[in-house]
Short mmCIF file of N, CA and C in Angstrom, two decimals:
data_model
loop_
_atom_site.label_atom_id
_atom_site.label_comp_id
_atom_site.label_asym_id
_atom_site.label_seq_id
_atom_site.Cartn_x
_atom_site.Cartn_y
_atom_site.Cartn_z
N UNK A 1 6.58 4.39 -15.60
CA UNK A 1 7.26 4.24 -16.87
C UNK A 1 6.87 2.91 -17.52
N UNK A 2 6.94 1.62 -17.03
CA UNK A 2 6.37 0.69 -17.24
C UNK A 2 5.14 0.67 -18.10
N UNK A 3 4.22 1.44 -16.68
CA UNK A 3 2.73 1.26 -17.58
C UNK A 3 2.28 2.11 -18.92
N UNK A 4 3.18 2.97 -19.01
CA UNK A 4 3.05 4.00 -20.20
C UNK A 4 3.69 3.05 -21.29
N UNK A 5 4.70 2.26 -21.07
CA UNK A 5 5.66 1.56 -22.13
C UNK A 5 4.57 0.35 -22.81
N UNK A 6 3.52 -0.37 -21.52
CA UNK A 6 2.75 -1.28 -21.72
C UNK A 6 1.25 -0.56 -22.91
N UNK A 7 1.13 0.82 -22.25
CA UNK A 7 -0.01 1.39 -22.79
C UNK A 7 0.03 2.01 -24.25
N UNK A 8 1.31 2.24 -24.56
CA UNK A 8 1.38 2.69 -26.02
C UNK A 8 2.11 1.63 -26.68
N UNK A 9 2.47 0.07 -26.29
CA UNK A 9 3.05 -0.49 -26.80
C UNK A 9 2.20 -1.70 -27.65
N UNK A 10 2.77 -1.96 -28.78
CA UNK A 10 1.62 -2.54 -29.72
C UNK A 10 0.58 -1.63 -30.33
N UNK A 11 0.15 -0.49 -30.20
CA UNK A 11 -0.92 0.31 -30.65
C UNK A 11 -1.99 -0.42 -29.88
N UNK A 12 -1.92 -0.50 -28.24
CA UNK A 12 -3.09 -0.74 -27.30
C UNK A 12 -3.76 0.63 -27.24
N UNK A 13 -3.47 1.68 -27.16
CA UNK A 13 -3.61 2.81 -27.08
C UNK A 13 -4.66 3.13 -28.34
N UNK A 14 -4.76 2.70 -29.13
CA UNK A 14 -5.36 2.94 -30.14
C UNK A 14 -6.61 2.09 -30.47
N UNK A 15 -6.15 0.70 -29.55
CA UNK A 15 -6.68 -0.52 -29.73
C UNK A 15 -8.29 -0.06 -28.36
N UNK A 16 -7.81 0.60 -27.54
CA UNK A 16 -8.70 0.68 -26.29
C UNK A 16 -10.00 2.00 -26.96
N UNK A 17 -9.40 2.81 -27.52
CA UNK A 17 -10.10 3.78 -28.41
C UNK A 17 -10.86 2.89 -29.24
N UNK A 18 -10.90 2.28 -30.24
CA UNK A 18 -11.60 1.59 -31.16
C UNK A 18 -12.36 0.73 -30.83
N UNK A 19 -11.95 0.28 -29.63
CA UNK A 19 -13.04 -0.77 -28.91
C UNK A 19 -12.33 -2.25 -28.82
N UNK A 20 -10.98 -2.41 -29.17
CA UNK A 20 -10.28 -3.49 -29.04
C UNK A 20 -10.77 -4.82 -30.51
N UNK A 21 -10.89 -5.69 -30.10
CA UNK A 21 -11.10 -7.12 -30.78
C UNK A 21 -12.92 -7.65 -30.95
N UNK A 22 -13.47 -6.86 -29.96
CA UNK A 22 -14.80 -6.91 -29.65
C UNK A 22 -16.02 -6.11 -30.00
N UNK A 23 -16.89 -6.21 -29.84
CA UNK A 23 -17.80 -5.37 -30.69
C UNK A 23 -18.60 -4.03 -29.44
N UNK A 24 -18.10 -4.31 -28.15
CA UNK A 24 -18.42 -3.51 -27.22
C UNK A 24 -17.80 -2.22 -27.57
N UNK A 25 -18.26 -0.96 -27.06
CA UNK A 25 -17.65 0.32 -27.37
C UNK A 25 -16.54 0.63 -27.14
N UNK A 26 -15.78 1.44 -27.50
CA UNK A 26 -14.03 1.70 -27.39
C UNK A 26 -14.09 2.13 -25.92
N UNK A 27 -12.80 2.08 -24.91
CA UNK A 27 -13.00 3.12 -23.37
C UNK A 27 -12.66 4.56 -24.33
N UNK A 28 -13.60 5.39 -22.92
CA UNK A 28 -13.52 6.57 -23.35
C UNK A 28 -12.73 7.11 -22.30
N UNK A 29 -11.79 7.93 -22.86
CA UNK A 29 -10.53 8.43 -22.00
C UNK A 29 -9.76 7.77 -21.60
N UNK A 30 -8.97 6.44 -22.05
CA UNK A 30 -8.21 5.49 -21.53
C UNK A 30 -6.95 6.18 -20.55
N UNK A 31 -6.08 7.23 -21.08
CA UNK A 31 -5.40 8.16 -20.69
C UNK A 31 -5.99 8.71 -19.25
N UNK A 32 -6.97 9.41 -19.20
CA UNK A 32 -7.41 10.04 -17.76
C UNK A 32 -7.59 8.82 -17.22
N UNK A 33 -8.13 7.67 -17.46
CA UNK A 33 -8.74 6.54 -16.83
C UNK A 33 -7.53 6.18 -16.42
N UNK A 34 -5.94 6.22 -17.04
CA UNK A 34 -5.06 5.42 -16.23
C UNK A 34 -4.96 6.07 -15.43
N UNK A 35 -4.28 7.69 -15.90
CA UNK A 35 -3.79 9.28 -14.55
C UNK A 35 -4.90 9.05 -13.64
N UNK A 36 -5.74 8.77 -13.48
CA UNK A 36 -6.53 8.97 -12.07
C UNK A 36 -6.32 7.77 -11.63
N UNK A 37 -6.19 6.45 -12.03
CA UNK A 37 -6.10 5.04 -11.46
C UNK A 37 -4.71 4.92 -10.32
N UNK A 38 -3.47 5.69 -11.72
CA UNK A 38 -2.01 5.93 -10.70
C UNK A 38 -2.52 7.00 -9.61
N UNK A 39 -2.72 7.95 -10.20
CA UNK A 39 -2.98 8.99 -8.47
C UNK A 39 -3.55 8.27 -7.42
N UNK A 40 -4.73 7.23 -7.63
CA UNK A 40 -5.12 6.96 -6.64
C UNK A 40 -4.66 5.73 -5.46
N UNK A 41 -3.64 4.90 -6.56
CA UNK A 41 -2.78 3.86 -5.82
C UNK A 41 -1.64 4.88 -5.28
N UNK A 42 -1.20 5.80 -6.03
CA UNK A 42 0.13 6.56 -4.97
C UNK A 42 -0.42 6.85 -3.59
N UNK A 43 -1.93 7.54 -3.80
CA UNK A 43 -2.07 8.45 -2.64
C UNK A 43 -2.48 7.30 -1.55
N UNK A 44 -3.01 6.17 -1.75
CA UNK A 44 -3.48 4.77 -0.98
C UNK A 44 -1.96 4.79 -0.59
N UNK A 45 -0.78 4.12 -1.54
CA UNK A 45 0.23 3.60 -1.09
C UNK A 45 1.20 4.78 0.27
N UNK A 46 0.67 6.33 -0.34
CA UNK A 46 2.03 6.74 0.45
C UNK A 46 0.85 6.88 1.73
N UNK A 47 -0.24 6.83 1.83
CA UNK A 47 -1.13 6.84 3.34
C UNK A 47 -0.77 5.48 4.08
N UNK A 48 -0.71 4.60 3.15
CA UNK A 48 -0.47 2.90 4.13
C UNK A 48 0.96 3.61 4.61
N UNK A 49 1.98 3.89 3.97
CA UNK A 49 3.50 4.01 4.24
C UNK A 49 3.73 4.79 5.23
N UNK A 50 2.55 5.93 5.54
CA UNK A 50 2.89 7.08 6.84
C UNK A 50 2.12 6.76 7.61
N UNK A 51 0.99 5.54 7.23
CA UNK A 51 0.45 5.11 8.72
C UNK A 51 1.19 4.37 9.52
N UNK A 52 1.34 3.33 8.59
CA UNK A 52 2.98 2.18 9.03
C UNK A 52 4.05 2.88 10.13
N UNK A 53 4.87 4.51 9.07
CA UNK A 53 5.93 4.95 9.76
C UNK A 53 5.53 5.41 10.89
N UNK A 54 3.76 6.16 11.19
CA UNK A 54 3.73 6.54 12.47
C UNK A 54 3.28 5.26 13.65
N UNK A 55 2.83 4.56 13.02
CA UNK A 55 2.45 3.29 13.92
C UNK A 55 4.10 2.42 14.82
N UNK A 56 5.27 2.78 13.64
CA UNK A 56 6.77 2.71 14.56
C UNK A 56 7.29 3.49 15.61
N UNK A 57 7.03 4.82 14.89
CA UNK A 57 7.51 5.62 15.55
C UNK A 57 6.69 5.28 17.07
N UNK A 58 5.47 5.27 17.02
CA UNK A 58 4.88 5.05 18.18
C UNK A 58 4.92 4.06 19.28
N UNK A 59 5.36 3.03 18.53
CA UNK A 59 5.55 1.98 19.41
C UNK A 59 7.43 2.20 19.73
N UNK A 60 7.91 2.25 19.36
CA UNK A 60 9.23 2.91 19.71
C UNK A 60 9.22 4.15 20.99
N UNK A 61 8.51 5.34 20.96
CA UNK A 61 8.86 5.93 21.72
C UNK A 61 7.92 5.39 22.92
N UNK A 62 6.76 4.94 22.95
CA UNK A 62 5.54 4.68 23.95
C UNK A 62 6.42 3.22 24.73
N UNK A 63 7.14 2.21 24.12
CA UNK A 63 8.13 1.50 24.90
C UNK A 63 9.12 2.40 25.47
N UNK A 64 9.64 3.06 24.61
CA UNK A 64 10.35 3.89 25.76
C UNK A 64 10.10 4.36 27.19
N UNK A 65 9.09 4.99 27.22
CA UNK A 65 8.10 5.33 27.74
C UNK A 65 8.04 4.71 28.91
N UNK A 66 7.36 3.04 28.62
CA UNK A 66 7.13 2.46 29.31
C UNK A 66 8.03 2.16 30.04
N UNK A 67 9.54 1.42 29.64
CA UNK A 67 10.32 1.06 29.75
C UNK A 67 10.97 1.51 31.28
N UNK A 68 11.33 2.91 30.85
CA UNK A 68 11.98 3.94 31.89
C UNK A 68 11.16 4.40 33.28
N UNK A 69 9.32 3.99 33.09
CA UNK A 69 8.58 3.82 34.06
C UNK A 69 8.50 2.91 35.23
N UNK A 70 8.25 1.41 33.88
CA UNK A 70 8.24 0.41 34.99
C UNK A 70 8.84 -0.98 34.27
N UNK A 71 10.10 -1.27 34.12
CA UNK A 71 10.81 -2.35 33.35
C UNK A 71 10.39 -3.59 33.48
N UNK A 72 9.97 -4.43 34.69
CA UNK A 72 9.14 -5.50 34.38
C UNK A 72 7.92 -5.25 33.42
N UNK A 73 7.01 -4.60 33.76
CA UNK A 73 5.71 -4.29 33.16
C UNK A 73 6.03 -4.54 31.48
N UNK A 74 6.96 -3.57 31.42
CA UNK A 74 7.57 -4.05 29.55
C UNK A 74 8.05 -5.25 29.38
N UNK A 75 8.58 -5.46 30.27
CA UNK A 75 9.11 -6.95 29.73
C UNK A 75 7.87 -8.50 29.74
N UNK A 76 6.82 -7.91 30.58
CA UNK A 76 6.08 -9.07 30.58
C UNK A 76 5.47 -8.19 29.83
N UNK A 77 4.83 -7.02 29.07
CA UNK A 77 4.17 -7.18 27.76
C UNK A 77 4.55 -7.53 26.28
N UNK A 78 6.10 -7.50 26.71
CA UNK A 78 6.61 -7.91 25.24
C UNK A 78 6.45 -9.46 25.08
N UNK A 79 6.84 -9.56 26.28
CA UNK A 79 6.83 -11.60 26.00
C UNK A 79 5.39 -12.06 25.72
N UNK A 80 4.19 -11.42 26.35
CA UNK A 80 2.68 -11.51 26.03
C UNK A 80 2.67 -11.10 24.96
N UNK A 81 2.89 -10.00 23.77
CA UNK A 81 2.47 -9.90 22.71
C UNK A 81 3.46 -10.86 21.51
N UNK A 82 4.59 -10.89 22.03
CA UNK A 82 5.34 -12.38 21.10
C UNK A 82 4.75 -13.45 21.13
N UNK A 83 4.08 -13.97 22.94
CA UNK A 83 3.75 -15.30 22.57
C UNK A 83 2.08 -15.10 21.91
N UNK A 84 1.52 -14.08 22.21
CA UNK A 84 0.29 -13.89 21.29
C UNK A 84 0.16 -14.27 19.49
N UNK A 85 1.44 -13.15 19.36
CA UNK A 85 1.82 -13.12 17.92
C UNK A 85 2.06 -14.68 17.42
N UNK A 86 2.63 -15.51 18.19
CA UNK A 86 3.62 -16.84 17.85
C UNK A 86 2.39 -18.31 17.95
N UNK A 87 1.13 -17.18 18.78
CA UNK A 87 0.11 -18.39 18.80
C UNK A 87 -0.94 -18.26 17.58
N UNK A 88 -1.05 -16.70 17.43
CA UNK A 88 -2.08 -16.97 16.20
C UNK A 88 -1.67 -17.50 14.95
N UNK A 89 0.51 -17.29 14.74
CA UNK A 89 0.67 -17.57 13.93
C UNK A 89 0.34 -19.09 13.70
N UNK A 90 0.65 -19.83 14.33
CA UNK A 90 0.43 -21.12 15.22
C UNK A 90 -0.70 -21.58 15.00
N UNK A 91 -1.68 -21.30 15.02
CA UNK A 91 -3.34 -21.94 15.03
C UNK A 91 -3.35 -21.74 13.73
#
C-alpha cells in the first residue's frame, strides 16, 4: 500500500513514463517493473521465513533428541556452541 501511495503520488507515475527530469528514455512498464520486483521480495522473504521456521523446529526437536539420549553430551554441546557464539561475537 505504501509503495502504490509513493508510485502514483505526485504524478511519478507519469513522471517515470515520460522519462522523468532527464533526457534518457521514459521506463517502460514501470507498473509490471514494480509487480514483479514485489513478487520477488515476497517469495525471497517468505523462503528466508520457512527456512528460519524449519531451521527451529529442527534444532528444537534434534535437542530433544539428543537430550533424552545422552544429557551430558547436550549439555557440553550447548555450553560449546554459546561459548563459540560469545567468542566470535568477541573477536
Amino acid at each position: 500500500e505504501s509503495l502504490m501511495k509513493q508510485y502514483f503520488s505526485d504524478r511519478t507515475f507519469y513522471s517515470l513514463q515520460a522519462g522523468g527530469n532527464s533526457a534518457e528514455k521514459g521506463v517502460d512498464n514501470p507498473d509490471q517493473r514494480i509487480s514483479s520486483d514485489i513478487s520477488a521480495f515476497t517469495d525471497t522473504a517468505l523462503g528466508l521465513s520457512l527456512t528460519l521456521l524449519n531451521a527451529a523446529i529442527d534444532l528444537v526437536s534434534f535437542s530433544g533428541i539428543l537430550f533424552s539420549i545422552y544429557p551430558p553430551l547436550f549439555f557440553a554441546l550447548l555450553a560449546y556452541s554459546i561459548g563459540g557464539t560469545a567468542g566470535s561475537i568477541w573477536l
